[in-house]
Short mmCIF file of C-alpha atoms in Angstrom, two decimals:
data_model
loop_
_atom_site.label_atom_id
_atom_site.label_comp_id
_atom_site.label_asym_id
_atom_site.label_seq_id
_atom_site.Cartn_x
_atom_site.Cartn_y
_atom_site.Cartn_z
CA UNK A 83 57.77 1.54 39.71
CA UNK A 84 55.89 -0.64 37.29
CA UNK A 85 55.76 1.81 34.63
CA UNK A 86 52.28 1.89 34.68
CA UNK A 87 50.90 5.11 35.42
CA UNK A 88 47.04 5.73 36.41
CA UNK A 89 45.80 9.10 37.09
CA UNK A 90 43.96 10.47 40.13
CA UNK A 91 45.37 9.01 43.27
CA UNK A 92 42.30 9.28 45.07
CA UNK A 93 38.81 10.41 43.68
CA UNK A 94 35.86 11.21 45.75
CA UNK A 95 32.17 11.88 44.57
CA UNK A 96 28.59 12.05 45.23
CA UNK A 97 26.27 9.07 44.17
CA UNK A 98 25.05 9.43 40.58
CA UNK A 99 27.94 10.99 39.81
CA UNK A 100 30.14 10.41 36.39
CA UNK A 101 33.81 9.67 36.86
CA UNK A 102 36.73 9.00 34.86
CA UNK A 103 39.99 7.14 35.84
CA UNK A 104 43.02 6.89 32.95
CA UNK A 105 45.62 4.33 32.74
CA UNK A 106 49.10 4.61 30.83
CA UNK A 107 50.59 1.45 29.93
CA UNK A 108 54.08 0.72 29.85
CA UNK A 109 56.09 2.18 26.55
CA UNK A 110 55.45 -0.30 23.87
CA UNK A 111 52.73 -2.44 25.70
CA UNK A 112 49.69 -2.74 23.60
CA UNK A 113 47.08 -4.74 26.24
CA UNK A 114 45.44 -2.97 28.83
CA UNK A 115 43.20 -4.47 31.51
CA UNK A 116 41.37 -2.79 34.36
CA UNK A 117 40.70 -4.72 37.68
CA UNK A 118 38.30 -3.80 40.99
CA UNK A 119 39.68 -4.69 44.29
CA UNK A 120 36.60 -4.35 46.95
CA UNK A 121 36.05 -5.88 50.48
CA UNK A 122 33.38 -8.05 48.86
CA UNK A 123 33.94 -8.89 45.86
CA UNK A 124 37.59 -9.24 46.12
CA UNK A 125 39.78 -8.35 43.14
CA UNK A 126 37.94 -8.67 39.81
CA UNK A 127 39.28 -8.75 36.15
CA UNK A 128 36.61 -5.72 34.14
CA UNK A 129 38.14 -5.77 30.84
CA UNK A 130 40.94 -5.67 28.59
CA UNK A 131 41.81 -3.79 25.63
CA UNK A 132 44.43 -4.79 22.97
CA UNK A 133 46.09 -2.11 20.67
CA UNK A 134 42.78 -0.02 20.74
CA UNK A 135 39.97 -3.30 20.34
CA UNK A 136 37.69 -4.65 23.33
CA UNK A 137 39.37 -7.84 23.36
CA UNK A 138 37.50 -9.66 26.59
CA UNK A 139 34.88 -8.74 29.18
CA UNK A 140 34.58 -9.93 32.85
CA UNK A 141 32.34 -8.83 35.19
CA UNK A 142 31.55 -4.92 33.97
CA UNK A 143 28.48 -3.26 34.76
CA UNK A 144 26.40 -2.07 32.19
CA UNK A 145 27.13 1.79 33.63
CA UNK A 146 30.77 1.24 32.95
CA UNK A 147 32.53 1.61 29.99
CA UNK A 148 36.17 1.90 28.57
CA UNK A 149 37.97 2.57 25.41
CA UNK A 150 41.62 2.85 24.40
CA UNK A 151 42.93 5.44 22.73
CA UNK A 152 45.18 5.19 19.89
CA UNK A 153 48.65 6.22 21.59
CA UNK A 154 47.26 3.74 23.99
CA UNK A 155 46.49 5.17 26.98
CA UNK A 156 43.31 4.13 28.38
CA UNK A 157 39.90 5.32 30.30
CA UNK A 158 37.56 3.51 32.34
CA UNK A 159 34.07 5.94 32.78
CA UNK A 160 32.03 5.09 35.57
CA UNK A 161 28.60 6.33 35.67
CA UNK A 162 25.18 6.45 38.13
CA UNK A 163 27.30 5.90 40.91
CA UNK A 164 26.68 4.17 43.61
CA UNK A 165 27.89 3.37 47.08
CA UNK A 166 28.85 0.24 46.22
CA UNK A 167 31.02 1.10 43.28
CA UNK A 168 33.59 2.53 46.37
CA UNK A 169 36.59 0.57 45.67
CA UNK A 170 40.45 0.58 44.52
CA UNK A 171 40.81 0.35 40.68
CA UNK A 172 43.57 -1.02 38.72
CA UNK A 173 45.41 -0.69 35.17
CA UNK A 174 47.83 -3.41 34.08
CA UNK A 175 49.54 -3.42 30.96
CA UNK A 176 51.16 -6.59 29.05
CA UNK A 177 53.02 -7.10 25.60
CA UNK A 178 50.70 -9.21 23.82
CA UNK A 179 50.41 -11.24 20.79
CA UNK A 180 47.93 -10.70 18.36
CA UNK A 181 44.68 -13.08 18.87
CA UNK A 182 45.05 -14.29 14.90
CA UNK A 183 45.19 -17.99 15.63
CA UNK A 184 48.39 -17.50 17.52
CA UNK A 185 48.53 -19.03 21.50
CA UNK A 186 49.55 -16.37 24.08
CA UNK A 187 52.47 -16.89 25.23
CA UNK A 188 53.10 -15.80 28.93
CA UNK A 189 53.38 -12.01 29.22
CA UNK A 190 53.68 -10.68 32.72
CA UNK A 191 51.14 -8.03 33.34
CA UNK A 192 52.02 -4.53 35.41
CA UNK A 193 49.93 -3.01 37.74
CA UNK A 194 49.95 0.40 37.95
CA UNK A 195 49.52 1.79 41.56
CA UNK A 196 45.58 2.14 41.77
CA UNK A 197 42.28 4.36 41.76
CA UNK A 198 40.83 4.72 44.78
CA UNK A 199 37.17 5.72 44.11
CA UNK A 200 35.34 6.69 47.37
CA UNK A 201 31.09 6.94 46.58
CA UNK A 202 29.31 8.87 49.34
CA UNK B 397 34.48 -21.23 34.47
CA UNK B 398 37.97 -21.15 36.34
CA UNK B 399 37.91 -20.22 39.91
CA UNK B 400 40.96 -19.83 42.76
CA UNK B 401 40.15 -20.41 46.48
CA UNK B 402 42.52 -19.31 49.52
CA UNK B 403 41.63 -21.45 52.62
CA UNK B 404 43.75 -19.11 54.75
CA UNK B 405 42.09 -15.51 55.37
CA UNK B 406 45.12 -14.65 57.52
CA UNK B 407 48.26 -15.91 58.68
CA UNK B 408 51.57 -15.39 60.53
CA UNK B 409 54.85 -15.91 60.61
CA UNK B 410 57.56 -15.24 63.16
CA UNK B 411 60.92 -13.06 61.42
CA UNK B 412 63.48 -15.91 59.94
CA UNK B 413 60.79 -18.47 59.93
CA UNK B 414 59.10 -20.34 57.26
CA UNK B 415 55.38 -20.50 56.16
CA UNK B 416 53.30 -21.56 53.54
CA UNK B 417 50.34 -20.44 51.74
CA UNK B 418 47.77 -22.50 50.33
CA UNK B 419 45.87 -21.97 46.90
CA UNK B 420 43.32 -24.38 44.68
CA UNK B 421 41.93 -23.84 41.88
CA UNK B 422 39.37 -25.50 39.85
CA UNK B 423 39.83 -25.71 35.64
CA UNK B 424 39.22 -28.06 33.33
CA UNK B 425 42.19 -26.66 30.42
CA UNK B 426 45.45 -28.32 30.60
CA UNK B 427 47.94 -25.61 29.94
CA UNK B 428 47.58 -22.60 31.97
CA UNK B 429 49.56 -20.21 34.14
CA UNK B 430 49.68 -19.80 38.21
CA UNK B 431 51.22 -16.98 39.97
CA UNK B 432 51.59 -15.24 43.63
CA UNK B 433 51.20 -11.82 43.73
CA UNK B 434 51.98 -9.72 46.81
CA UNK B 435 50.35 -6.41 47.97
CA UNK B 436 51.76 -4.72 50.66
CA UNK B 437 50.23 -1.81 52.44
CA UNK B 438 51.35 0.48 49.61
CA UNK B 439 48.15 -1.39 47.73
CA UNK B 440 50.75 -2.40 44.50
CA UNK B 441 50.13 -5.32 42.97
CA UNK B 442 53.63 -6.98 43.05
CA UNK B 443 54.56 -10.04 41.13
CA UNK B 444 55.96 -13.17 43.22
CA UNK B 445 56.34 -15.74 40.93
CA UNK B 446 54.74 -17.59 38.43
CA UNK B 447 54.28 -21.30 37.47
CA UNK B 448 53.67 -22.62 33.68
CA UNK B 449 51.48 -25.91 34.15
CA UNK B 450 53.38 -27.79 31.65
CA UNK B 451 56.38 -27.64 33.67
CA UNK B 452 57.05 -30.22 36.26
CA UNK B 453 59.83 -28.63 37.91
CA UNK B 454 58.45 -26.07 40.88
CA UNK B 455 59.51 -22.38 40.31
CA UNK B 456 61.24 -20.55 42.60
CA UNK B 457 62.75 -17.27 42.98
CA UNK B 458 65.24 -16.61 46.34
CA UNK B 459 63.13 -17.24 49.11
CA UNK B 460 59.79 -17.70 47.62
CA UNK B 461 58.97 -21.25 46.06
CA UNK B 462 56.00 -23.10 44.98
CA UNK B 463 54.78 -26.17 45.13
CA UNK B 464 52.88 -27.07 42.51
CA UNK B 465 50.62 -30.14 42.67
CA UNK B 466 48.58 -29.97 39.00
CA UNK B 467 46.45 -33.37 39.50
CA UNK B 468 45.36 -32.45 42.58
CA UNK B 469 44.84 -28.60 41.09
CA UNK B 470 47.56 -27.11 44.13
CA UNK B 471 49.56 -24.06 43.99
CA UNK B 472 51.32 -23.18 47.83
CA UNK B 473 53.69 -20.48 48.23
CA UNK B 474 56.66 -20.93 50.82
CA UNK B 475 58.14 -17.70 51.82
CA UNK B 476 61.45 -19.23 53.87
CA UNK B 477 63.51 -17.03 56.01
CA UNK B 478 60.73 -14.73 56.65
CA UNK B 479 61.09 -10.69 56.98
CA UNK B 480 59.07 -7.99 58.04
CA UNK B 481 59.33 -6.70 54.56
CA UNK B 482 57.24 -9.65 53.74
CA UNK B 483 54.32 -8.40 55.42
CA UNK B 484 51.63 -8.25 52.83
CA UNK B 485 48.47 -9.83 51.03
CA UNK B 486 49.00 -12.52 49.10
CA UNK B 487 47.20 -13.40 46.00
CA UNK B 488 47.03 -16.67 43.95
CA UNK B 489 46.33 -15.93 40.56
CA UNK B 490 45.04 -18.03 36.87
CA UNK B 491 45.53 -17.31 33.59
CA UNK B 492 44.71 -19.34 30.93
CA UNK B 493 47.45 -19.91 27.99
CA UNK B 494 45.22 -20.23 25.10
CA UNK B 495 44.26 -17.63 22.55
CA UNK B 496 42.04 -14.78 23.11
CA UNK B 497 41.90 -12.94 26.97
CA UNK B 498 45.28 -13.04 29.38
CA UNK B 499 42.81 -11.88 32.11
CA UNK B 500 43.96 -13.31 35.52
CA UNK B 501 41.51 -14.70 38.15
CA UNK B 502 42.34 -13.78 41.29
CA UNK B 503 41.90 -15.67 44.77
CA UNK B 504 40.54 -13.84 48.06
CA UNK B 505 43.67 -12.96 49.73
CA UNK B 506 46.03 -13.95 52.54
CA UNK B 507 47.02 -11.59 54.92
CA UNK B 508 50.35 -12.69 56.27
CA UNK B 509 51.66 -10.93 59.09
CA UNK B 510 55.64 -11.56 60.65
CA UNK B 511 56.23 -11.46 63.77
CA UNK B 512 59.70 -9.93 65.51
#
């Protein structure tokens, strides 16, 4: 058990369809990150929130969003869906220093045990 | 942009035996981070082991090792004295060390399968 807890199991809508999948980090980590793991695509870094800011952006479709909450839990909303948004999602968590001209030092990052979003 | 290929889509591995998994990766920083992650059936993301680029000395951790080849931009994973328990997908991962995102990029995947 990573810690990381990310809540439903399993989720299955309709296309067009507006979901929501939350992610609790481990106690006292403040970055968040949410991942897509598809057949195609592979597994894909989304984007990562640090003690409640958008702090970087991968490869997020315009019809997803997320925010983090200030006891810093978090919530990636998927909207318009489509068949091709059908995939596993994951939360990680890390400890993280603060971006104010400090380096990052290496912080492991813990998956929590997955979304999986089925899109028929 | 950094990228992380895995040659191998599959591989295999008979019990007690030893294989290796191959990862490059392309980058043009100098300090960075590498690291193995395993996903079994379960689908959790498990953490192998990890590699700091400054450090010349190849990590290991029981019977998992690296070997970690940073001109020629190489990161293998040995798995010696293989179990069944070691069935899984593998992952190679990059993370940059400098300021700003800790986001990992993530190879394909190699599905290693062992053998009684």
């Amino acid at each position: 058990d990573s810690g990381v807890t990310q809540t439903p199991k399993h989720l299955i809508t309709a296309t067009g369809q507006r979901v929501t999948l939350r992610c609790s980090p481990r106690s006292g980590d403040l970055s968040v990150y949410w991942y897509q793991q598809s057949l195609d695509q592979g597994l894909q870094f989304l984007i990562q929130y640090y003690n409640g800011e958008e702090r970087a952006k991968g490869n997020i479709l315009e019809r997803f969003s997320a925010q983090q909450f200030p006891d810093l839990h978090s919530e990636l909303n998927l909207s318009s869906l489509e068949l091709g948004d059908s995939a596993l999602y994951f939360c990680a968590s890390s400890a993280t220093l603060g971006r104010e001209g400090l380096l990052s030092s290496y912080n492991e990052q813990f998956f929590g045990p997955g979304t999986r979003l089925t899109v028929l | 942009a950094q990228t992380v290929t895995q040659s191998q889509p599959e591989m295999s591995v008979q019990e007690a035996e030893t294989v290796t998994l191959s990862c490059t990766y392309d980058t043009s920083e100098s300090d960075y981070y590498l690291f193995w992650y395993k996903q079994p059936p379960s689908r959790q993301m498990i953490l192998v082991i990890r590699q700091e680029a400054y450090k010349q000395q190849n990590a290991t951790e029981n019977r998992f090792s690296v070997n970690f080849q940073k001109a020629a931009k190489s990161f293998s994973l040995k798995i010696s004295d293989s179990q069944l328990g070691d069935a899984a997908m593998y992952f190679c991962a990059y993370r940059t060390s400098q300021g700003g995102s800790e986001k990992l990029v993530f190879g394909k995947g190699t599905k290693l399968t062992v053998n009684p």
